[in-house]
Coordinates of C-alpha atoms and ligand atoms in Angstrom, one line a residue:
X1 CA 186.0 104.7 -63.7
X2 CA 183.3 105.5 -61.4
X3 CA 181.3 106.8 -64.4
X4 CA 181.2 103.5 -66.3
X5 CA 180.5 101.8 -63.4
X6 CA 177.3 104.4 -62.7
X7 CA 176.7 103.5 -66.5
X8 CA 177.2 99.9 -66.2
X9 CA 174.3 99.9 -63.0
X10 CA 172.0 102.1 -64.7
X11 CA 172.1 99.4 -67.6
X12 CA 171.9 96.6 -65.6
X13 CA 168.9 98.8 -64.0
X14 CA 167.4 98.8 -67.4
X15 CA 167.8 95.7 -68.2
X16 CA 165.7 94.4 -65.1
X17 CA 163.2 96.7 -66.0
X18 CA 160.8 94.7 -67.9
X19 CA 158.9 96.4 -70.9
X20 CA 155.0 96.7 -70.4
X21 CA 152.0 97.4 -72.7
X22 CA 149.3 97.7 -70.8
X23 CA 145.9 97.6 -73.4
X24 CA 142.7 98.3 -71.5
X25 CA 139.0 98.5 -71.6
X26 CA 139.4 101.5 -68.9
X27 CA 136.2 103.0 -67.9
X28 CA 134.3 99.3 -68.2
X29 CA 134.9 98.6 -64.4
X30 CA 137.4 99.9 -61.7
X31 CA 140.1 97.0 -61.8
X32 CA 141.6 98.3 -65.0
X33 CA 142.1 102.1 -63.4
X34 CA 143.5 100.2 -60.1
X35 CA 145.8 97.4 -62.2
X36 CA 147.4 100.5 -64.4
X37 CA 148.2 102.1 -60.9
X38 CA 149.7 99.4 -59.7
X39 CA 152.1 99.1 -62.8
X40 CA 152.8 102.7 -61.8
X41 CA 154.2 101.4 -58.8
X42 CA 155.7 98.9 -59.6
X43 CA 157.7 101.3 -62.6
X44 CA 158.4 103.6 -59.3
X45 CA 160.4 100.5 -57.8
X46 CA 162.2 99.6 -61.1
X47 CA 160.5 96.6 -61.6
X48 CA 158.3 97.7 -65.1
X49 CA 158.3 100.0 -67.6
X50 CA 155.1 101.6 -69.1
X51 CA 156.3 101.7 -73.1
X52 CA 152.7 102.0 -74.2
X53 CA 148.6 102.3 -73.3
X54 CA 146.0 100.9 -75.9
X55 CA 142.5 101.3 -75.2
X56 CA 139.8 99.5 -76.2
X57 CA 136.9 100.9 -75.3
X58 CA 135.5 103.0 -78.2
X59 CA 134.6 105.7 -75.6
X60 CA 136.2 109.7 -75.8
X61 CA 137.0 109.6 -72.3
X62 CA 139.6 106.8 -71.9
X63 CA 142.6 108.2 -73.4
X64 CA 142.2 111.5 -71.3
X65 CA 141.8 109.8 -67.8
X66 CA 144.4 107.5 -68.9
X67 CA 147.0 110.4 -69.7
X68 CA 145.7 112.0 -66.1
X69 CA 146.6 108.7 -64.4
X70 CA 150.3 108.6 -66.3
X71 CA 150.4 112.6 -65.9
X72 CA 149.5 112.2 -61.7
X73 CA 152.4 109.4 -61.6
X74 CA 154.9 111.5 -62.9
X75 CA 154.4 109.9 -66.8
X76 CA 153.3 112.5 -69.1
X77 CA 155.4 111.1 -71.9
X78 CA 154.0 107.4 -71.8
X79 CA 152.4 107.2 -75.8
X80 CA 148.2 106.3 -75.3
X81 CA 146.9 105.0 -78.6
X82 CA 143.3 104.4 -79.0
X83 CA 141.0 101.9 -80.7
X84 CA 139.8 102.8 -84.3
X85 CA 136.9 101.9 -86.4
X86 CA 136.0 98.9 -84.8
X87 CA 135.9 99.4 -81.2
X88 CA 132.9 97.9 -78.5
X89 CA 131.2 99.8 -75.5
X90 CA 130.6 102.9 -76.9
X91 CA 128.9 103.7 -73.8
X92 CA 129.6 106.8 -71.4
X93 CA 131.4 106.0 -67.8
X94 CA 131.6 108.6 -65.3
X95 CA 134.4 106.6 -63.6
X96 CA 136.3 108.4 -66.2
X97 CA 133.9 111.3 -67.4
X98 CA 134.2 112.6 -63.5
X99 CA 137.7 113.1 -62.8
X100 CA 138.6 114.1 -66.5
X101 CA 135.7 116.8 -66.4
X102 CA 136.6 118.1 -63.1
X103 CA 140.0 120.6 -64.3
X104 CA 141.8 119.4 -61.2
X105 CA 144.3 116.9 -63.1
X106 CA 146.8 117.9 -65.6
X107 CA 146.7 116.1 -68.5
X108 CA 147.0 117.2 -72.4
X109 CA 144.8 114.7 -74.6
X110 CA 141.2 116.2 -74.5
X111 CA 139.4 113.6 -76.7
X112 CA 140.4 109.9 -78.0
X113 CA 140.0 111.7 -80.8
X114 CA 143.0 113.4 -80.0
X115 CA 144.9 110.3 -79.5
X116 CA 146.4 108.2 -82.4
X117 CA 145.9 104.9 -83.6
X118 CA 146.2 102.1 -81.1
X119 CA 147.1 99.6 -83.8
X120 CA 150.1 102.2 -84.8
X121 CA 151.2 103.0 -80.7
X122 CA 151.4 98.9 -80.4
X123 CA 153.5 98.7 -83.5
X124 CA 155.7 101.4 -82.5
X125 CA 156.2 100.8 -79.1
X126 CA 157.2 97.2 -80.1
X127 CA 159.7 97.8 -82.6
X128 CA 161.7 100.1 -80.0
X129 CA 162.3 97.3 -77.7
X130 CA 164.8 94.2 -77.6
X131 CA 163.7 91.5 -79.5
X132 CA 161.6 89.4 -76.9
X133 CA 161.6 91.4 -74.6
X134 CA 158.3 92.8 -73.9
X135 CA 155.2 91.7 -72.0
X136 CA 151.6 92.5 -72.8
X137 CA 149.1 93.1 -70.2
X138 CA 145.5 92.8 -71.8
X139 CA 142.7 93.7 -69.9
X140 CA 139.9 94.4 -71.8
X141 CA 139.0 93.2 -75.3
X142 CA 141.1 91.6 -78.1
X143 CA 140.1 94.2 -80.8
X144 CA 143.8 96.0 -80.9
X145 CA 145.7 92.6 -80.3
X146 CA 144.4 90.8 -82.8
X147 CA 144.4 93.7 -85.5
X148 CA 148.4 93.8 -84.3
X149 CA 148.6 89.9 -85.5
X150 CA 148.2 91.2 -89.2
X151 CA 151.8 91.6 -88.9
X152 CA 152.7 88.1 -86.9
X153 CA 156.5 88.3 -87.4
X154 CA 156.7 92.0 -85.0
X155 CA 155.3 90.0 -82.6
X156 CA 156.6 87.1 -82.7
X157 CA 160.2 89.0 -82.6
X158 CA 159.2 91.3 -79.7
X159 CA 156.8 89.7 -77.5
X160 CA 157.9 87.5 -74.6
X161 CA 154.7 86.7 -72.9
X162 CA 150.7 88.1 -73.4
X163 CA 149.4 88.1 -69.9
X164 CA 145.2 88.4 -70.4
X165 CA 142.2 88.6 -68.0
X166 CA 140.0 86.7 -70.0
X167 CA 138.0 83.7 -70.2
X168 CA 136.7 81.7 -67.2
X169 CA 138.4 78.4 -66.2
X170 CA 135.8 77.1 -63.4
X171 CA 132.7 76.9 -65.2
X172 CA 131.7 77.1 -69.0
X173 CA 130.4 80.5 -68.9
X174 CA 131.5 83.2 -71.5
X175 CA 133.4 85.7 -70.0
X176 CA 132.7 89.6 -70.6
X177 CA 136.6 90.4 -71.8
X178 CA 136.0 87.8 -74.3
X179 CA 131.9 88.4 -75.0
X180 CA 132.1 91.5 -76.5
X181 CA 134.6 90.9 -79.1
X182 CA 134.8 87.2 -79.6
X183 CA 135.6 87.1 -83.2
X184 CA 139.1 88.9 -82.4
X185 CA 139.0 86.5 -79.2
X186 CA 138.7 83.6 -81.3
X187 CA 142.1 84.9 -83.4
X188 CA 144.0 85.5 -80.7
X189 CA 143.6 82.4 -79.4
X190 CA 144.4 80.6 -82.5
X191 CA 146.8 82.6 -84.1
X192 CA 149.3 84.6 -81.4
X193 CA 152.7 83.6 -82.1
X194 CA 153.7 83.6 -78.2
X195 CA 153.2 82.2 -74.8
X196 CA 150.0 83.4 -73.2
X197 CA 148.9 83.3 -69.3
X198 CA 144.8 83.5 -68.8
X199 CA 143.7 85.1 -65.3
X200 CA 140.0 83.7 -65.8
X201 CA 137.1 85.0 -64.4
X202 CA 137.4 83.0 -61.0
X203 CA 140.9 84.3 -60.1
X204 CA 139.8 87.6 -59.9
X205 CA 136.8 87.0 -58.4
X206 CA 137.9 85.4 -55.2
X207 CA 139.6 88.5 -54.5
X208 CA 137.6 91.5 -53.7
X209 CA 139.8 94.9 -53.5
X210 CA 138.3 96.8 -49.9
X211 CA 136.6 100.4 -50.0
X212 CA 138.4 100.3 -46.9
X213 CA 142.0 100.7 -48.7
X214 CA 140.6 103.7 -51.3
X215 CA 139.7 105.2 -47.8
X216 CA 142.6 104.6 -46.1
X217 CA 145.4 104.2 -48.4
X218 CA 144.7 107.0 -51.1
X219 CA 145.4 110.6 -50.3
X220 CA 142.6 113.6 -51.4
X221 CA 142.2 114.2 -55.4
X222 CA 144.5 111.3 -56.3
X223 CA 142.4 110.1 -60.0
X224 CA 142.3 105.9 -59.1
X225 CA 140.5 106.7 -56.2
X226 CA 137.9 109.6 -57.9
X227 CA 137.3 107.1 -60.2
X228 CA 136.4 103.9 -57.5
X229 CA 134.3 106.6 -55.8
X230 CA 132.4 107.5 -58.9
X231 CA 132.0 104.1 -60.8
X232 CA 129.3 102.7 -58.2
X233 CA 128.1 103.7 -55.2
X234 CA 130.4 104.3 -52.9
X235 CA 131.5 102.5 -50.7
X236 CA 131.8 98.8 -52.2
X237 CA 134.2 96.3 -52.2
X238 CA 135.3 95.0 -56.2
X239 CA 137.0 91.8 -57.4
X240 CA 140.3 92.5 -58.4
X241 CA 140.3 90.9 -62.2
X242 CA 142.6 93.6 -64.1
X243 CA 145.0 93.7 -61.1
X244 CA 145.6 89.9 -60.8
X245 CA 147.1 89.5 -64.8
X246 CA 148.9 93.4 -63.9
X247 CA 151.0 91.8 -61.1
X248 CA 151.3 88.3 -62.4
X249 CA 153.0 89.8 -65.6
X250 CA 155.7 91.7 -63.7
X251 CA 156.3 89.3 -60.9
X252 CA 155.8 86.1 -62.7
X253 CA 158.1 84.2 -60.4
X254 CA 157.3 85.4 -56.8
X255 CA 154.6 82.7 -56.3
X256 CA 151.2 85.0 -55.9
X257 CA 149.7 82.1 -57.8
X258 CA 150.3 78.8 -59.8
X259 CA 150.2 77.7 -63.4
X260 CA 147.8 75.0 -65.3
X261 CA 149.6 72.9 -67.1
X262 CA 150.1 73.8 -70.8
X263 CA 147.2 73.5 -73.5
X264 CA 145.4 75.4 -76.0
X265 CA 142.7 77.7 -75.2
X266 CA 139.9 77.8 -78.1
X267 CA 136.9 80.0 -78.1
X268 CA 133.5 79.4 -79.0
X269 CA 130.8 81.7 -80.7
X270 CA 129.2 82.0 -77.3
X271 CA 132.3 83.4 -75.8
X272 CA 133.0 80.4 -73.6
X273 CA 137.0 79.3 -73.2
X274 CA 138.0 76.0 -73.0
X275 CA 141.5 74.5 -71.8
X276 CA 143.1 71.2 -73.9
X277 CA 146.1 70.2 -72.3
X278 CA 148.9 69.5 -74.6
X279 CA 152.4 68.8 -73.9
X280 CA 153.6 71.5 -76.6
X281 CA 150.7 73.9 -75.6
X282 CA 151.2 78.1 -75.8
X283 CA 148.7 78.5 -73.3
X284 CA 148.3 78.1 -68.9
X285 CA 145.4 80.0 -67.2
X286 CA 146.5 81.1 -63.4
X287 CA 145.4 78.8 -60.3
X288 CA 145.5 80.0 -57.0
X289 CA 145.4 78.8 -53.2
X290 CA 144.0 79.9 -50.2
X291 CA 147.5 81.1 -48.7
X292 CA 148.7 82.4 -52.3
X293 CA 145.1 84.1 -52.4
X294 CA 145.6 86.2 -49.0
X295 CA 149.3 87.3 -50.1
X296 CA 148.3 88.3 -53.8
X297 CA 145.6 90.4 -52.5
X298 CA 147.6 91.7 -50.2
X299 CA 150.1 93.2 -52.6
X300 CA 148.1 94.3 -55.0
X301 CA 146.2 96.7 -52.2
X302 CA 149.6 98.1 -51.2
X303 CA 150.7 98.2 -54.3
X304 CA 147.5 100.1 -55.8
X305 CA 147.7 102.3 -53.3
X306 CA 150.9 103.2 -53.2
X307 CA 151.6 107.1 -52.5
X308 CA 153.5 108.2 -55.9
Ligands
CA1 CA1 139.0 95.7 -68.0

């Protein structure tokens, strides 16, 4: 008796847990390396569960500090699949060429090369969960998401919600998440079968995450914080983009921020986003307050810093 009820519990456990995918430009800027470590955290408190990282940044680096972040948190298992053939920004980062270079943080992919398909990871990862069920976190580009849309009926089965930091909602300004790949932007937009939450450009951005906290909050050789230290110079205070969508998508409901009404967000072939409301719409960006603004921020720097 006491064993199914230890069964039933770790069920219901499960069952709260809510599936993640977390696809990332990761070496671009710092918020993506701090936004995966607060889904750590939150996975640690039984809130999330990583199934899968895609990267879109066509860079070798980013799947090995990406499996040195999952490896440091206890996650060597999570699957990392990598952008192929069509990826953007190339370019080198040391925010992840530093602490992946430095032999001081297990981890067993070497190379994106190394690292399969992210296409194939996305598909994968997907088909093992309840049907809609799991929430996307994208961060970076749309080159893997919309590449997944060739098969529209997986997602449409699987997905529950696509949480993206893209686009900008205050002014009509093209937004670099959406800049450097706008074509797959544009079919995103137009063609993803499920609801979809924007953190523009001005959420983040009214948040700065303190050098003060990678200081204070991180202990010696932990990777987020070799990688803050290493992508400008140090110390500097950054706004919190990546993070903002990473929290909103596990705690929808806890009131860090508020909801546009729903619309449709198009893209145009400068990259700017616009919002048409509509009754029947797929789409709400995030809006946020002054009080909501201090308690978001807040969590996300205890939650990013959280000791493992
Ligand atoms: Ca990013």
């Amino acid at each position: 008796m006491r064993h199914l009820l230890l069964l039933l519990l770790a069920c219901a456990a499960a069952f709260a847990q809510v599936p993640v995918i977390f696809d990332t430009d990761m070496g671009n800027d710092i918020d993506d390396a701090l936004a995966l470590a607060l889904l750590h955290a939150l996975e640690s408190r039984g809130e999330c569960r990583i199934i899968a990282v895609t990267i879109t940044k066509d860079n070798p680096w980013a799947a090995p500090y990406i499996d040195i972040v999952n490896t440091f948190y206890g996650r060597p298992g999570i699957p990392i699949g990598m952008v192929k053939g069509s990826g953007v920004t190339p370019e080198d980062s040391l925010m992840i060429r530093v602490p992946a270079e430095r032999g001081i943080y297990p981890h067993k992919l070497k190379s994106g090369a190394d690292a399969p398909d992210a296409v194939a990871v996305l598909r994968q990862a997907l088909a093992s969960q309840p049907d809609h069920s799991v929430v996307i976190v994208q961060v970076g580009f749309s080159t893997n998401l919309a590449h997944l849309l060739d098969d529209p009926q997986l997602v449409a089965r699987k997905v529950k919600l696509l949480v993206m930091m893209a686009g900008d909602f205050a002014r009509p300004n093209p937004e670099y998440n959406i800049k450097m790949d706008i074509p797959s932007a544009q079919k995103l937009f137009r063609d993803w079968p499920t609801p979809i939450v924007a953190s523009g450009f001005e959420i983040g951005n009214s948040m700065l995450f303190p050098a003060s906290s990678i200081t204070r909050d991180f202990p010696a050789n932990h990777p987020v914080a070799d990688a803050y230290k290493n992508h400008k110079k140090f110390p500097y205070d950054r706004p919190t983009w990546d993070i903002t969508a990473a929290l909103y998508a596990i705690r929808p409901d806890d009131g860090y921020f508020s909801l546009s009404e729903p619309g449709t967000i198009s893209v145009d072939k400068t990259g700017v986003t616009t919002f048409v409301p509509a009754p029947a719409g797929k789409h709400r960006y995030l809006v946020i307050n002054d009080a909501q603004r201090a308690r978001a921020l807040e969590s996300m720097i205890l939650l990013s810093g959280q000791p493992k």
